Coordinates of C-alpha atoms in Angstrom, one line a residue:
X16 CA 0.0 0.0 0.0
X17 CA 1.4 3.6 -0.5
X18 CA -0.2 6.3 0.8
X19 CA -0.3 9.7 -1.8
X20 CA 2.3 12.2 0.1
X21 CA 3.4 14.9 -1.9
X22 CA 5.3 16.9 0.4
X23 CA 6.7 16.8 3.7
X24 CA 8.2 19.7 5.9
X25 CA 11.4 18.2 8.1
X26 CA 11.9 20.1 11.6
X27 CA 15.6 19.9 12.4
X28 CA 19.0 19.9 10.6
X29 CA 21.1 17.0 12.6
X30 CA 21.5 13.8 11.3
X31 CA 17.9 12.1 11.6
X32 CA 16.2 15.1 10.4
X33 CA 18.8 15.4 7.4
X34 CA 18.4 11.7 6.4
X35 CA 14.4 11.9 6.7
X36 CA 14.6 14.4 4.5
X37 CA 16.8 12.8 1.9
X38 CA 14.9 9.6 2.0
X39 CA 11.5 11.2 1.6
X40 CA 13.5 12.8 -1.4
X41 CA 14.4 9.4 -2.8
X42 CA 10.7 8.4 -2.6
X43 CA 9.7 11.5 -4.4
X44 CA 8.6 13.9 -1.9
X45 CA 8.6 17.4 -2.0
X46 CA 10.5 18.1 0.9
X47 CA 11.4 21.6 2.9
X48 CA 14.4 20.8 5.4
X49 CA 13.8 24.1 8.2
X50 CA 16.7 24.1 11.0
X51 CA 16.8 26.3 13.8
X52 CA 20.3 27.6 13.0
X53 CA 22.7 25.5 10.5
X54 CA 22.3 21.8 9.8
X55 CA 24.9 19.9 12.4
X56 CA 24.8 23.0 14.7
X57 CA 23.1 21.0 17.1
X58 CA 23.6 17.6 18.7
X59 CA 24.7 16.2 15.9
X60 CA 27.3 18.6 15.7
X61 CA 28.7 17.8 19.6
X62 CA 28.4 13.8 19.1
X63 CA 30.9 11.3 19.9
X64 CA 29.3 8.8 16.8
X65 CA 30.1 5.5 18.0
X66 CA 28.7 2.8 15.9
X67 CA 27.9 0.2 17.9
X68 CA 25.2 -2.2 19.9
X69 CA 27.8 -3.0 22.7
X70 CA 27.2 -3.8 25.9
X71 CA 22.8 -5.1 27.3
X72 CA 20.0 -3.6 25.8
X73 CA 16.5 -4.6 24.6
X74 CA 16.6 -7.4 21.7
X75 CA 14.4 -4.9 19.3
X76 CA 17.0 -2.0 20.2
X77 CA 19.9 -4.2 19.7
X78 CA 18.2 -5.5 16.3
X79 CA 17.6 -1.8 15.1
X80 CA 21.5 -0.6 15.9
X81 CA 22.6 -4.0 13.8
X82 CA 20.8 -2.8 10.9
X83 CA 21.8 0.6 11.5
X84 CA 26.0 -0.5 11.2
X85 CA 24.8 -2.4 8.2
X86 CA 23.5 0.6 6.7
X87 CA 26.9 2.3 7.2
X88 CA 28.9 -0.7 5.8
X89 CA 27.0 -0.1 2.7
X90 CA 28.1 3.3 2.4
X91 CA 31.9 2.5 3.5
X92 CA 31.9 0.3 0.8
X93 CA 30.9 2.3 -1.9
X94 CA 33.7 4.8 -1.4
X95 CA 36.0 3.6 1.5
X96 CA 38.6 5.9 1.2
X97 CA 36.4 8.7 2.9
X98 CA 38.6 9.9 5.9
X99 CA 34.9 10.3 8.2
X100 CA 33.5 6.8 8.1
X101 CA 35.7 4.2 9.5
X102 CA 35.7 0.5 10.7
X103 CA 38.6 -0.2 12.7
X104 CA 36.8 -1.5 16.0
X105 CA 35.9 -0.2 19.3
X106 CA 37.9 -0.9 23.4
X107 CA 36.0 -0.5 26.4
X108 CA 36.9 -1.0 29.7
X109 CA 35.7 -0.7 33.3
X110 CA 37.3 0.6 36.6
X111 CA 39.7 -1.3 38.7
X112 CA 36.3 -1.2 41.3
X113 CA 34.4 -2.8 38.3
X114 CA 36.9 -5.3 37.2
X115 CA 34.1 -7.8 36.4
X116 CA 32.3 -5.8 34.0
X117 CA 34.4 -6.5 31.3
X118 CA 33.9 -10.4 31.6
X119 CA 30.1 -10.2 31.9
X120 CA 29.6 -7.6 29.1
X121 CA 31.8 -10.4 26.7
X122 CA 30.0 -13.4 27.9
X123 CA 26.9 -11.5 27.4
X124 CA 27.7 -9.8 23.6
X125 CA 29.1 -13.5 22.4
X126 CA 25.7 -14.9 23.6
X127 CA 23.7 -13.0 21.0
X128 CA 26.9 -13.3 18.2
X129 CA 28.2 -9.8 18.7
X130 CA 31.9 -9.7 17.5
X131 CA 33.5 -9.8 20.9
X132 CA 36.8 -10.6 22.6
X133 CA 37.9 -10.2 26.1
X134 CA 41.7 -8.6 26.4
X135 CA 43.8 -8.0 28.9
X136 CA 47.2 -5.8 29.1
X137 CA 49.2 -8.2 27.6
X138 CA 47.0 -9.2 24.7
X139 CA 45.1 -6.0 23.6
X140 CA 48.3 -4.9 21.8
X141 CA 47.1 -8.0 19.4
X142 CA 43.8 -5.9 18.5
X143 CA 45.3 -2.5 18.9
X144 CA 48.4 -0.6 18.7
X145 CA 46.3 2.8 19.9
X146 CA 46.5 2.5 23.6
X147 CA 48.9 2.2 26.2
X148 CA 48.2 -0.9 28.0
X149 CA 49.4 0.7 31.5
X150 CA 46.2 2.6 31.2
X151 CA 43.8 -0.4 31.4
X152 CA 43.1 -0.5 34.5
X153 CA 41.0 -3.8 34.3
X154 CA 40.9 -6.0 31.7
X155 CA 38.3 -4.7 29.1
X156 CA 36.6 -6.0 25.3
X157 CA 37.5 -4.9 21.7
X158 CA 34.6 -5.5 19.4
X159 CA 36.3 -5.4 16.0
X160 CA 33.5 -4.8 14.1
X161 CA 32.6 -1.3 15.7
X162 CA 33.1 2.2 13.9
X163 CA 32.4 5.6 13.7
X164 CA 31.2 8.5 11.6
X165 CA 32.2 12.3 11.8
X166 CA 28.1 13.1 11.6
X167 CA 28.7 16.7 10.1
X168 CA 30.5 15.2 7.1
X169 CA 28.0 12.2 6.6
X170 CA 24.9 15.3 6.9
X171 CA 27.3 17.3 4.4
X172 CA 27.1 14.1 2.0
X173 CA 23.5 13.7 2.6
X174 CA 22.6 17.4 2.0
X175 CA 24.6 17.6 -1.2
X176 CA 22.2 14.1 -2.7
X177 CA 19.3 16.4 -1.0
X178 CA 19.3 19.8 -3.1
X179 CA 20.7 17.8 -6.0
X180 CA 17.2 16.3 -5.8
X181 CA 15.1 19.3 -5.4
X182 CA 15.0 19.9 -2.2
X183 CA 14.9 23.2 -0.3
X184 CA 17.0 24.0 3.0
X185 CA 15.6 26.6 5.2
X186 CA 18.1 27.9 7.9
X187 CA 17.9 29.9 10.7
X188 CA 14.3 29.6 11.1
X189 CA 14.5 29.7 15.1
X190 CA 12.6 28.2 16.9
X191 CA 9.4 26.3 15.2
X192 CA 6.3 24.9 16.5
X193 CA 4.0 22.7 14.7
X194 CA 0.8 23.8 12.5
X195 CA -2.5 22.0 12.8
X196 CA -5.2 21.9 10.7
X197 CA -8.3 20.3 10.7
X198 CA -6.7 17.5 13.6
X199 CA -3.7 17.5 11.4
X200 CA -0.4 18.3 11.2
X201 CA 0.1 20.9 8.1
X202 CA 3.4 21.8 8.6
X203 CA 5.6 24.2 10.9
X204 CA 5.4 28.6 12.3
X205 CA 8.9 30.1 11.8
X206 CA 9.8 32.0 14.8
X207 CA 9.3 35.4 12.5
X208 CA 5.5 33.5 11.9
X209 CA 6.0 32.4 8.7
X210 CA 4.3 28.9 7.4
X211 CA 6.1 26.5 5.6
X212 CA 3.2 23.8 4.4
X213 CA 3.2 20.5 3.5
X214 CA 1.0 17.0 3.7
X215 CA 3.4 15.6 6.7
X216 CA 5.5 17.0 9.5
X217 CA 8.6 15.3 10.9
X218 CA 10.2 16.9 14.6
X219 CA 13.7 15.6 14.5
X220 CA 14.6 18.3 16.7
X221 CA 17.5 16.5 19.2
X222 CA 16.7 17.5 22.9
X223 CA 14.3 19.5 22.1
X224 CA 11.6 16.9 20.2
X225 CA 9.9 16.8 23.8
X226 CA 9.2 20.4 24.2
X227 CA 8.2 20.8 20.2
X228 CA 5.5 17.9 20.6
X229 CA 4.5 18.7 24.4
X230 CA 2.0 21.7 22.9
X231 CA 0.3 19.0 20.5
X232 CA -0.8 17.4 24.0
X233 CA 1.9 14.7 23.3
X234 CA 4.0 13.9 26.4
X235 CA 7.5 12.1 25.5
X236 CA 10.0 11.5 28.5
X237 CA 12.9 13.3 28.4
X238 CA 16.8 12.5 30.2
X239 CA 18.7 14.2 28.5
X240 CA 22.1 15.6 30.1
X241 CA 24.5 18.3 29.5
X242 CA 27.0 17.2 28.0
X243 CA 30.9 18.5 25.7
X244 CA 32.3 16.9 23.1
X245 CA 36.1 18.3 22.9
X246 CA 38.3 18.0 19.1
X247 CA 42.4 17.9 19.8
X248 CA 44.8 19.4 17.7
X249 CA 46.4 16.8 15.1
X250 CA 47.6 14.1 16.6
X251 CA 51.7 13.0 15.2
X252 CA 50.4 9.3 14.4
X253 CA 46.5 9.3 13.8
X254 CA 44.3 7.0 16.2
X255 CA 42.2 4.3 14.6
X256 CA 40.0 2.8 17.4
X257 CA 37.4 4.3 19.0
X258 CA 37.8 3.7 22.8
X259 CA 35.6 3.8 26.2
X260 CA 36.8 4.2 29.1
X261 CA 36.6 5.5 33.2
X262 CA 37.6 8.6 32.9
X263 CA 37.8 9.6 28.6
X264 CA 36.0 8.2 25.8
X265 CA 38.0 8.8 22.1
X266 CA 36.9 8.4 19.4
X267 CA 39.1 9.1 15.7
X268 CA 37.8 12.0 13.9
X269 CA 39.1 13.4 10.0
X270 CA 42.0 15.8 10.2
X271 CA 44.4 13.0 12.6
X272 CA 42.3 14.9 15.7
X273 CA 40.2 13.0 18.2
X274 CA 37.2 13.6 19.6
X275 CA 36.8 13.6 23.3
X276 CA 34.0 13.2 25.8
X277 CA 32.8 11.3 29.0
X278 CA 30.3 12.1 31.7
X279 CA 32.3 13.0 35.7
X280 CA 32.1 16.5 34.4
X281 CA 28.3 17.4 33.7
X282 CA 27.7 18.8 36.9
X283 CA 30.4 21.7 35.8
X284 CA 28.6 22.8 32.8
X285 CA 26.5 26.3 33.8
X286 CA 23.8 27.6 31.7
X287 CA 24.8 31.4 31.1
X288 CA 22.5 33.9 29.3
X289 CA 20.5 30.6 27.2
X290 CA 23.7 29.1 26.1
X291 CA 25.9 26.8 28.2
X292 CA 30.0 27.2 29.6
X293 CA 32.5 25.1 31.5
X294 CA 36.0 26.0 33.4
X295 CA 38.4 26.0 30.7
X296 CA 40.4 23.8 33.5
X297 CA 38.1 21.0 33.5
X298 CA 38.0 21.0 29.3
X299 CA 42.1 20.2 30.1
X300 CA 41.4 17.9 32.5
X301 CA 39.5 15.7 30.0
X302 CA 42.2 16.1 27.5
X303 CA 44.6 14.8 30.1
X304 CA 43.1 12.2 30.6
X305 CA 42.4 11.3 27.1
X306 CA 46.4 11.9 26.5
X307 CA 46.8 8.7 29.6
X308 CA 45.1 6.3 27.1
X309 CA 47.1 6.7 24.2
X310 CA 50.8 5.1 23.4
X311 CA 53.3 7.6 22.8
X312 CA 51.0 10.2 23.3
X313 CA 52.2 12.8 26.2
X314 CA 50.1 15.8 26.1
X315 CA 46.6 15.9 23.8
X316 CA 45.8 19.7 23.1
X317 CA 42.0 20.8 22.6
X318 CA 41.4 22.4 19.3
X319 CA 37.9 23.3 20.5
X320 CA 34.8 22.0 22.4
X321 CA 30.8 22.8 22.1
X322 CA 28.8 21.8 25.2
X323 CA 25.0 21.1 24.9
X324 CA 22.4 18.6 25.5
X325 CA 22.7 15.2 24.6
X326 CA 19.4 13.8 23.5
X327 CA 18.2 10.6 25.7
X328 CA 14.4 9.5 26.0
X329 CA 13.4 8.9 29.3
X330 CA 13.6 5.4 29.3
X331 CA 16.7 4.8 27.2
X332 CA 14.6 3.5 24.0
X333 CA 14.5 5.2 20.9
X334 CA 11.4 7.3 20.3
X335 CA 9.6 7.0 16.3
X336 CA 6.2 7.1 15.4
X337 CA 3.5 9.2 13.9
X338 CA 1.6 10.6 16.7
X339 CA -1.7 9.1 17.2
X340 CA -3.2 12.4 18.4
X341 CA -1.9 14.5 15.5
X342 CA -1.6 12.7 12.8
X343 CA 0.2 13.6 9.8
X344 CA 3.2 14.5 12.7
X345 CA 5.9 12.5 13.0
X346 CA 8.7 12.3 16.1
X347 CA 11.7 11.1 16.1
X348 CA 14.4 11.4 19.1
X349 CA 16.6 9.1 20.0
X350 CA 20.3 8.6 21.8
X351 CA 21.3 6.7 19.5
X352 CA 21.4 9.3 16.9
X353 CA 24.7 8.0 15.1
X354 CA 24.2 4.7 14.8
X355 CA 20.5 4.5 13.5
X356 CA 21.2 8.4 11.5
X357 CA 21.2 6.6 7.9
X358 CA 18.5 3.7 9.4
X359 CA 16.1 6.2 10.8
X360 CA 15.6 8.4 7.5
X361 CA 15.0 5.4 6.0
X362 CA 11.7 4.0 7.9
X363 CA 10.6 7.1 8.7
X364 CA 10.3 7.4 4.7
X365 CA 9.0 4.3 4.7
X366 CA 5.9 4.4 7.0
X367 CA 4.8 8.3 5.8
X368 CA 4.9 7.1 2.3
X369 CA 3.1 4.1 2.7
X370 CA 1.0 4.3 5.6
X371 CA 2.7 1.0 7.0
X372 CA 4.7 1.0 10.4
X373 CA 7.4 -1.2 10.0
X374 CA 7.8 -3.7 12.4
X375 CA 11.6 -2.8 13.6
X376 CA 9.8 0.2 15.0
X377 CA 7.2 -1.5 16.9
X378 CA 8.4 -1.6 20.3
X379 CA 9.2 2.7 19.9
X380 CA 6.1 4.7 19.6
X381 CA 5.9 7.7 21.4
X382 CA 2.2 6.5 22.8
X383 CA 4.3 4.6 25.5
X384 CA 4.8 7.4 27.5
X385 CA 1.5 8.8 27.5

């Protein structure tokens, strides 16, 4: 079945509202992409972009992330010389107070076939020549078949197949709330009150999906934290793994840089005049710490850092659905933004164009918080 759309306005410019919009595209909607600011100038810009499922989680959201790598693969494939999508596996380990956690999360992982393998000090220099092994300070688990994306690049990518297509980008629209007519959603009100039409609405706002819906009587949970992503100067030798650790988690990023970002240090963000500042101090306490996981590496100066929220239903579970009491609207918001980014645009496409919810999404409606 395919239901008639003919256009669709797409509320947000990080990755899951730029790959909604570029799938919709690809099905031949008429589609107008409206952003607050620039696209990436939100979470998607301040995002560590692991791709992974490691570690416990529900069976449907483990399923969704598996399709989501896969997704990625297809694209490394097609051009794998791209410096911003990389494969080379991810290390995790716990604290010394912890020491278990590494040996559970393996047996648990190698249990459902996830690529695992449990290393300690003297063996992790088999799967990677990035870190220092002094630094483990437990034994920990390198899933080789992790990887991750620099997600202003990949929306940079998407955006060029986007206008190439006919579609229309409409920046620095503030911020938007959602138009309904006749019990549905007809598209969005600029914060200068203009009205940008169309047959369908998708919020893929970041943290902010919550409040956008909350006036369409929709109530979706929301956790997310404050949170900084910090980029290093180039590095002499570039890193390939992405790594999780204690007190630092690294991740490679284009440009032989790193990106940098944990969570000890949330309570030191401030909220200043409606934007958000740290202690320059703490931003090069991070980095030092960062600098203790790498071998050779003495000193890791920061480059830069953005601090913001980090998008995180209240539950955990990804959020996707067209909203039973507006429809025509669709939300998405999710923490795993990276991961399911290419995924997401897809069956979002999917159900608006044909009416059908997929059943990978079954288990994520937004009517589960109401």
């Amino acid at each position: 079945m395919t239901r008639k759309l003919n256009t669709a306005v797409v509320l947000g410019g990080g990755i899951i509202g730029v790959s909604a919009a570029t799938h919709l595209t690809r099905r031949g909607v008429a589609v107008r992409l409206v952003t607050d600011a620039d696209p990436a100038s939100g979470a998607s810009g301040r995002s560590l972009s692991w791709l992974n499922s490691a570690g416990e989680r529900s069976k449907p959201y483990h399923d969704l992330r598996m399709a989501g790598i896969d997704r990625y693969r297809t694209l490394f494939a097609a051009d794998p010389s791209r410096d911003w999508l990389r494969f080379d596996g991810g290390l995790f380990w716990p604290s010394a107070e912890e020491s278990r956690a590494a040996a559970d999360r393996h047996e648990y992982e190698s249990r459902h076939g996830y690529d695992s393998h449990l290393v300690t000090r003297e063996s992790v220099a088999a799967h990677t020549g990035d870190v220092d092994p002094a630094a483990m300070a437990a034994d920990g688990v390198f899933n080789p078949g992790e990887g991750w994306v620099s997600l202003p690049h990949l929306i940079g990518h998407l955006l060029e197949e986007f206008a190439a297509a006919g579609g229309e980008l409409i920046t620095g629209a503030g911020a938007c709330e959602v138009v309904v007519s006749d019990g549905r959603a007809a598209g969005v009100r600029t914060a200068a009150g203009e009205e940008i039409t169309g047959d369908a609405v998708v919020v893929a706002c970041g943290p902010q999906t919550p409040e956008v819906v909350a006036p369409l009587g929709v109530r979706i949970a929301d956790a997310s934290p404050l949170s900084l992503v910090a980029i290093s100067e180039p590095l002499a030798a570039p890193v390939a793994t992405v790594m999780n650790t204690p007190r630092a988690a690294i991740r490679p990023n284009p440009g032989g840089t790193v990106a940098v970002d944990h969570d000890w240090y949330e309570e030191s963000i401030r909220e200043v005049d409606g934007g958000y500042e740290i202690d320059e101090d703490v931003v090069d306490e991070l980095m030092a710490e960062a600098a203790k996981l790498l071998d050779g590496v003495e000193s890791l100066p920061k480059a830069s850092w953005k601090i913001g929220k980090k998008p995180i239903p209240g539950d955990g579970e990804p959020v996707f659905g067209e909203l039973e009491a507006v429809p025509g609207c669709y939300a998405a918001f999710t923490h795993s933004g990276a991961t399911l980014g290419l995924l997401s645009g897809e069956l979002i496409a999917y159900e608006l164009t044909t009416g059908a919810k997929h059943p990978m999404l079954e288990t994520f409606r937004p009517e589960r918080f109401a």
